[in-house]
Amino acid sequence: MRPAPLPVRDGLGPARLRLRGGPVLAELTARFGAVDGARLLAGQVVTADGVVVDETTVLPAGACVYLYRDLADEVPVPFDIPVLYRDDDIVVVDKPHFLATMPRGRHVAQTALVRLRRELGLAELSPAHRLDRLTAGVLLFTTRRELRGTYQTLFARGAVRKTYLARAAVDPALVLPRVVRSRIIKRRRQLQAIEEPGEPNAETLIELVSPTGLYRLTPRTGRTHQLRVHMASLVIPIHGDPLYPRIIDVAPDDFTTPLQLLAYRLEFDDPVSGLRRRFVSRRGLGL
């Protein structure tokens, strides 16, 4: 994807709006109210080529414009983001629970990406992969735009070994370790991912490492909510999970019951330096 024509501002890039076509001023005002219309009149809306849009601009359907949107109030996530490692190419952090990796939906400023851009002064910082908002642990970012694809490809082709820790109930009748394979799909606008008949697309090695209910989870694929779905399928859902096996309504300012799932370790051969990388969460076995 081509770079946005407006720079990152206060840790956040501009919003990209795909148009229905016609006079831009009328469409922005109709869709978003007078505020965005006023931005256009003030010369704060640009096309994908960086051309300033004015009240006479007409664009075809499918064209995009860029502008900075006002952010809604968000509940602050009251946890720091410790940096585990940093060099000129990558930043590795120990993401806390309740903090999304990058902006989506109602979580924008209170995301690891935006907060780290602000704290570290790195406007081009970008995640090489994602962790669920409720999952804590090791998360890797690239520092420059030209490196992003290189590291993202590493994760996409499964060249990164990921190890998770989780806490759940112990079923003495459950034979472990075991490899769980199933077909998992996640439909838009549905909170839960589901298992369905068909060719498996998700695989997890599940091991019980302590009789107190500490599990080591090694995913061999990366489907949405895969570890949570697989643990729930064995009737040992991860402690603190508000989605599996059933949805529990949790207030947005309730940080008292974190999901007991930790991205504990990342291991890979660095595609830039050639070094063998190994990053481990400092949150320890207590999650």
CSV table of C-alpha atoms in Angstrom, one decimal:
chain,number,residue,atom,x,y,z
A,1,MET,CA,0.0,0.0,0.0
A,2,ARG,CA,1.3,3.5,-0.9
A,3,PRO,CA,2.2,5.8,2.0
A,4,ALA,CA,-0.5,8.1,3.3
A,5,PRO,CA,-0.2,11.6,1.9
A,6,LEU,CA,-0.4,13.1,5.4
A,7,PRO,CA,2.2,12.4,8.1
A,8,VAL,CA,1.6,10.7,11.4
A,9,ARG,CA,0.4,13.3,13.9
A,10,ASP,CA,0.7,12.7,17.6
A,11,GLY,CA,1.2,9.0,17.0
A,12,LEU,CA,-1.7,8.5,14.7
A,13,GLY,CA,-1.9,8.5,10.9
A,14,PRO,CA,-4.7,10.2,9.0
A,15,ALA,CA,-8.1,8.6,8.4
A,16,ARG,CA,-8.7,7.2,4.9
A,17,LEU,CA,-12.2,7.7,3.5
A,18,ARG,CA,-13.4,5.9,0.4
A,19,LEU,CA,-16.0,8.1,-1.4
A,20,ARG,CA,-19.3,7.3,-3.0
A,21,GLY,CA,-18.5,9.8,-5.7
A,22,GLY,CA,-19.5,13.4,-6.5
A,23,PRO,CA,-18.8,16.7,-4.7
A,24,VAL,CA,-16.5,16.0,-1.8
A,25,LEU,CA,-17.8,18.7,0.5
A,26,ALA,CA,-21.4,17.5,0.2
A,27,GLU,CA,-20.4,13.9,0.9
A,28,LEU,CA,-18.3,14.7,3.9
A,29,THR,CA,-20.9,16.9,5.4
A,30,ALA,CA,-23.7,14.4,4.8
A,31,ARG,CA,-21.6,11.5,6.2
A,32,PHE,CA,-19.8,13.1,9.1
A,33,GLY,CA,-21.4,16.4,9.8
A,34,ALA,CA,-20.2,20.0,9.6
A,35,VAL,CA,-16.9,19.4,11.4
A,36,ASP,CA,-15.4,17.4,8.5
A,37,GLY,CA,-16.9,19.8,6.1
A,38,ALA,CA,-15.2,22.7,7.9
A,39,ARG,CA,-11.9,20.8,7.7
A,40,LEU,CA,-12.3,20.6,3.9
A,41,LEU,CA,-12.9,24.3,3.7
A,42,ALA,CA,-9.8,24.9,5.8
A,43,GLY,CA,-7.7,22.9,3.4
A,44,GLN,CA,-7.1,20.0,5.8
A,45,VAL,CA,-8.4,17.2,3.4
A,46,VAL,CA,-6.2,15.8,0.7
A,47,THR,CA,-6.5,13.2,-2.1
A,48,ALA,CA,-4.3,10.1,-2.3
A,49,ASP,CA,-1.8,12.1,-4.3
A,50,GLY,CA,-1.6,14.8,-1.7
A,51,VAL,CA,-3.7,17.4,-3.6
A,52,VAL,CA,-5.6,19.7,-1.3
A,53,VAL,CA,-9.4,19.3,-1.7
A,54,ASP,CA,-11.6,22.4,-1.7
A,55,GLU,CA,-15.3,23.1,-2.0
A,56,THR,CA,-15.3,22.7,-5.8
A,57,THR,CA,-13.6,19.3,-5.8
A,58,VAL,CA,-15.5,16.4,-7.4
A,59,LEU,CA,-14.1,12.9,-7.2
A,60,PRO,CA,-15.3,9.6,-8.7
A,61,ALA,CA,-16.8,6.7,-6.7
A,62,GLY,CA,-14.0,4.7,-5.0
A,63,ALA,CA,-11.6,7.6,-4.8
A,64,CYS,CA,-10.1,8.2,-1.3
A,65,VAL,CA,-9.4,11.3,0.7
A,66,TYR,CA,-7.3,11.7,3.8
A,67,LEU,CA,-7.9,13.8,6.9
A,68,TYR,CA,-7.3,13.9,10.7
A,69,ARG,CA,-10.4,13.0,12.6
A,70,ASP,CA,-11.2,14.0,16.2
A,71,LEU,CA,-10.8,11.1,18.6
A,72,ALA,CA,-13.6,10.0,20.9
A,73,ASP,CA,-12.8,9.8,24.6
A,74,GLU,CA,-11.3,6.5,25.5
A,75,VAL,CA,-10.8,4.8,28.9
A,76,PRO,CA,-7.1,5.0,29.7
A,77,VAL,CA,-5.5,1.6,30.0
A,78,PRO,CA,-3.5,2.0,33.3
A,79,PHE,CA,-0.5,-0.2,32.4
A,80,ASP,CA,2.9,0.6,31.0
A,81,ILE,CA,4.5,-1.0,27.9
A,82,PRO,CA,8.0,-2.2,29.0
A,83,VAL,CA,10.5,-2.3,26.1
A,84,LEU,CA,12.4,-5.6,26.1
A,85,TYR,CA,14.7,-4.7,23.2
A,86,ARG,CA,15.4,-1.9,20.8
A,87,ASP,CA,17.7,-1.2,17.9
A,88,ASP,CA,17.6,0.7,14.7
A,89,ASP,CA,15.3,-1.8,13.0
A,90,ILE,CA,13.0,-3.3,15.6
A,91,VAL,CA,11.4,-2.6,19.0
A,92,VAL,CA,10.2,-5.5,21.1
A,93,VAL,CA,7.8,-4.8,24.0
A,94,ASP,CA,6.0,-6.7,26.7
A,95,LYS,CA,2.4,-5.7,25.9
A,96,PRO,CA,0.0,-5.5,28.9
A,97,HIS,CA,-3.4,-7.0,29.0
A,98,PHE,CA,-6.3,-4.8,27.8
A,99,LEU,CA,-4.3,-2.8,25.3
A,100,ALA,CA,-5.0,-3.4,21.6
A,101,THR,CA,-2.0,-3.8,19.2
A,102,MET,CA,-3.2,-1.1,16.8
A,103,PRO,CA,-6.2,1.2,16.2
A,104,ARG,CA,-9.5,-0.5,15.5
A,105,GLY,CA,-13.0,0.3,16.4
A,106,ARG,CA,-13.3,2.2,19.7
A,107,HIS,CA,-9.6,1.6,20.6
A,108,VAL,CA,-7.4,4.2,18.9
A,109,ALA,CA,-5.2,6.3,21.2
A,110,GLN,CA,-5.2,3.5,23.8
A,111,THR,CA,-3.3,1.1,21.6
A,112,ALA,CA,0.2,-0.2,21.8
A,113,LEU,CA,1.1,1.4,18.4
A,114,VAL,CA,-0.1,4.9,19.1
A,115,ARG,CA,1.3,5.0,22.7
A,116,LEU,CA,4.7,3.7,21.6
A,117,ARG,CA,4.9,6.1,18.7
A,118,ARG,CA,4.3,8.9,21.2
A,119,GLU,CA,6.6,7.6,23.9
A,120,LEU,CA,9.5,6.6,21.6
A,121,GLY,CA,9.2,9.4,19.0
A,122,LEU,CA,9.0,6.9,16.2
A,123,ALA,CA,6.5,8.0,13.6
A,124,GLU,CA,6.9,5.0,11.3
A,125,LEU,CA,6.7,2.4,14.0
A,126,SER,CA,4.5,-0.5,12.8
A,127,PRO,CA,3.6,-3.9,14.3
A,128,ALA,CA,5.1,-6.9,12.5
A,129,HIS,CA,2.2,-9.1,13.9
A,130,ARG,CA,-0.7,-8.7,16.3
A,131,LEU,CA,-1.7,-9.8,19.7
A,132,ASP,CA,-5.4,-9.8,20.9
A,133,ARG,CA,-6.3,-6.8,23.1
A,134,LEU,CA,-6.8,-9.2,26.0
A,135,THR,CA,-3.5,-11.1,25.5
A,136,ALA,CA,-0.3,-9.9,27.1
A,137,GLY,CA,3.3,-10.6,26.1
A,138,VAL,CA,6.0,-10.2,23.5
A,139,LEU,CA,5.1,-8.0,20.6
A,140,LEU,CA,7.5,-7.0,17.8
A,141,PHE,CA,7.4,-3.7,15.9
A,142,THR,CA,9.5,-2.4,13.0
A,143,THR,CA,10.9,1.1,13.2
A,144,ARG,CA,10.9,2.1,9.5
A,145,ARG,CA,8.4,1.7,6.7
A,146,GLU,CA,10.8,-0.1,4.4
A,147,LEU,CA,11.3,-2.9,7.0
A,148,ARG,CA,7.7,-3.6,7.7
A,149,GLY,CA,7.0,-6.0,4.9
A,150,THR,CA,10.2,-8.0,5.5
A,151,TYR,CA,9.2,-8.8,9.1
A,152,GLN,CA,5.5,-9.2,8.5
A,153,THR,CA,6.3,-11.8,5.8
A,154,LEU,CA,8.4,-13.7,8.4
A,155,PHE,CA,5.3,-14.1,10.6
A,156,ALA,CA,2.9,-14.7,7.6
A,157,ARG,CA,4.9,-17.7,6.4
A,158,GLY,CA,5.2,-19.3,9.8
A,159,ALA,CA,8.9,-18.7,10.3
A,160,VAL,CA,8.5,-17.5,13.8
A,161,ARG,CA,8.2,-19.9,16.7
A,162,LYS,CA,5.7,-18.6,19.3
A,163,THR,CA,5.2,-20.0,22.8
A,164,TYR,CA,2.3,-19.0,25.0
A,165,LEU,CA,1.5,-19.7,28.7
A,166,ALA,CA,-2.0,-19.9,30.0
A,167,ARG,CA,-3.9,-20.8,33.2
A,168,ALA,CA,-7.0,-22.9,33.2
A,169,ALA,CA,-8.7,-25.7,35.1
A,170,VAL,CA,-7.1,-29.2,35.2
A,171,ASP,CA,-9.1,-32.1,34.0
A,172,PRO,CA,-7.4,-35.4,35.2
A,173,ALA,CA,-9.2,-37.3,32.5
A,174,LEU,CA,-7.8,-35.2,29.7
A,175,VAL,CA,-4.8,-36.8,28.0
A,176,LEU,CA,-2.0,-34.3,27.5
A,177,PRO,CA,0.1,-33.3,25.7
A,178,ARG,CA,-2.0,-33.3,22.6
A,179,VAL,CA,-2.2,-31.6,19.3
A,180,VAL,CA,-5.6,-30.0,18.6
A,181,ARG,CA,-6.5,-29.5,15.0
A,182,SER,CA,-9.7,-27.9,13.7
A,183,ARG,CA,-11.2,-25.5,11.2
A,184,ILE,CA,-11.7,-22.1,12.8
A,185,ILE,CA,-13.5,-19.2,11.1
A,186,LYS,CA,-14.1,-15.6,12.4
A,187,ARG,CA,-17.0,-13.8,10.7
A,188,ARG,CA,-17.2,-10.0,10.6
A,189,ARG,CA,-19.3,-8.4,13.3
A,190,GLN,CA,-19.3,-11.5,15.4
A,191,LEU,CA,-17.3,-11.5,18.6
A,192,GLN,CA,-16.5,-15.2,18.7
A,193,ALA,CA,-14.6,-17.3,16.3
A,194,ILE,CA,-16.2,-20.7,15.7
A,195,GLU,CA,-15.1,-24.2,14.8
A,196,GLU,CA,-16.8,-25.8,11.8
A,197,PRO,CA,-16.6,-29.0,9.8
A,198,GLY,CA,-14.0,-29.1,7.1
A,199,GLU,CA,-10.3,-29.1,6.4
A,200,PRO,CA,-8.4,-28.0,9.5
A,201,ASN,CA,-6.7,-24.6,9.3
A,202,ALA,CA,-5.6,-24.3,12.9
A,203,GLU,CA,-3.2,-26.4,14.9
A,204,THR,CA,-2.0,-26.1,18.6
A,205,LEU,CA,0.2,-28.2,20.8
A,206,ILE,CA,-1.2,-28.1,24.3
A,207,GLU,CA,0.9,-29.2,27.3
A,208,LEU,CA,0.2,-29.1,31.0
A,209,VAL,CA,3.4,-27.9,32.7
A,210,SER,CA,2.2,-27.6,36.3
A,211,PRO,CA,-0.5,-29.5,38.2
A,212,THR,CA,-1.7,-26.0,39.4
A,213,GLY,CA,-3.1,-25.5,35.9
A,214,LEU,CA,-0.3,-23.8,34.0
A,215,TYR,CA,-0.3,-24.7,30.3
A,216,ARG,CA,2.2,-24.2,27.5
A,217,LEU,CA,0.5,-23.6,24.2
A,218,THR,CA,2.5,-23.7,20.9
A,219,PRO,CA,0.4,-22.6,17.9
A,220,ARG,CA,1.5,-24.0,14.5
A,221,THR,CA,-0.9,-21.7,12.7
A,222,GLY,CA,-2.3,-18.2,13.5
A,223,ARG,CA,-6.1,-18.1,13.3
A,224,THR,CA,-8.0,-15.4,15.2
A,225,HIS,CA,-8.6,-16.5,18.9
A,226,GLN,CA,-7.1,-19.9,18.0
A,227,LEU,CA,-5.6,-20.7,21.5
A,228,ARG,CA,-8.8,-19.5,23.3
A,229,VAL,CA,-11.0,-21.6,21.0
A,230,HIS,CA,-8.9,-24.7,21.3
A,231,MET,CA,-8.7,-24.6,25.1
A,232,ALA,CA,-12.5,-24.0,25.3
A,233,SER,CA,-13.0,-27.0,22.9
A,234,LEU,CA,-11.3,-29.2,25.5
A,235,VAL,CA,-13.7,-27.8,28.2
A,236,ILE,CA,-10.7,-26.1,29.9
A,237,PRO,CA,-11.3,-22.4,28.9
A,238,ILE,CA,-8.6,-20.0,29.8
A,239,HIS,CA,-9.2,-18.2,33.1
A,240,GLY,CA,-10.6,-14.7,32.7
A,241,ASP,CA,-11.8,-15.2,29.1
A,242,PRO,CA,-15.0,-13.1,28.5
A,243,LEU,CA,-15.7,-14.7,25.1
A,244,TYR,CA,-15.2,-18.5,25.4
A,245,PRO,CA,-17.1,-20.6,26.0
A,246,ARG,CA,-19.8,-17.9,26.5
A,247,ILE,CA,-19.8,-14.1,26.1
A,248,ILE,CA,-19.6,-12.1,29.3
A,249,ASP,CA,-20.4,-8.4,29.3
A,250,VAL,CA,-17.4,-6.6,30.9
A,251,ALA,CA,-17.4,-2.8,31.5
A,252,PRO,CA,-14.7,-1.0,29.4
A,253,ASP,CA,-13.1,0.4,32.6
A,254,ASP,CA,-13.0,-3.0,34.4
A,255,PHE,CA,-9.3,-4.2,34.4
A,256,THR,CA,-9.7,-6.5,37.4
A,257,THR,CA,-9.9,-9.8,35.6
A,258,PRO,CA,-7.3,-10.2,32.8
A,259,LEU,CA,-7.3,-13.1,30.4
A,260,GLN,CA,-4.7,-15.5,31.8
A,261,LEU,CA,-2.9,-15.8,28.4
A,262,LEU,CA,0.7,-14.7,27.8
A,263,ALA,CA,2.7,-14.5,24.6
A,264,TYR,CA,5.7,-15.8,26.5
A,265,ARG,CA,8.4,-16.2,23.9
A,266,LEU,CA,9.3,-15.3,20.2
A,267,GLU,CA,12.1,-17.1,18.3
A,268,PHE,CA,13.2,-16.5,14.7
A,269,ASP,CA,16.1,-15.9,12.4
A,270,ASP,CA,16.3,-12.1,11.8
A,271,PRO,CA,15.8,-11.4,8.1
A,272,VAL,CA,17.9,-8.3,8.3
A,273,SER,CA,20.8,-9.0,10.7
A,274,GLY,CA,20.9,-12.8,10.2
A,275,LEU,CA,21.0,-13.2,14.0
A,276,ARG,CA,19.0,-15.8,15.8
A,277,ARG,CA,16.5,-13.8,17.9
A,278,ARG,CA,14.8,-15.0,21.1
A,279,PHE,CA,12.7,-12.6,23.2
A,280,VAL,CA,11.0,-13.6,26.4
A,281,SER,CA,8.3,-11.9,28.4
A,282,ARG,CA,9.4,-10.7,31.9
A,283,ARG,CA,5.9,-11.1,33.3
A,284,GLY,CA,6.9,-14.6,34.3
A,285,LEU,CA,4.7,-17.6,35.1
A,286,GLY,CA,2.3,-15.6,37.2
A,287,LEU,CA,1.0,-14.0,33.9
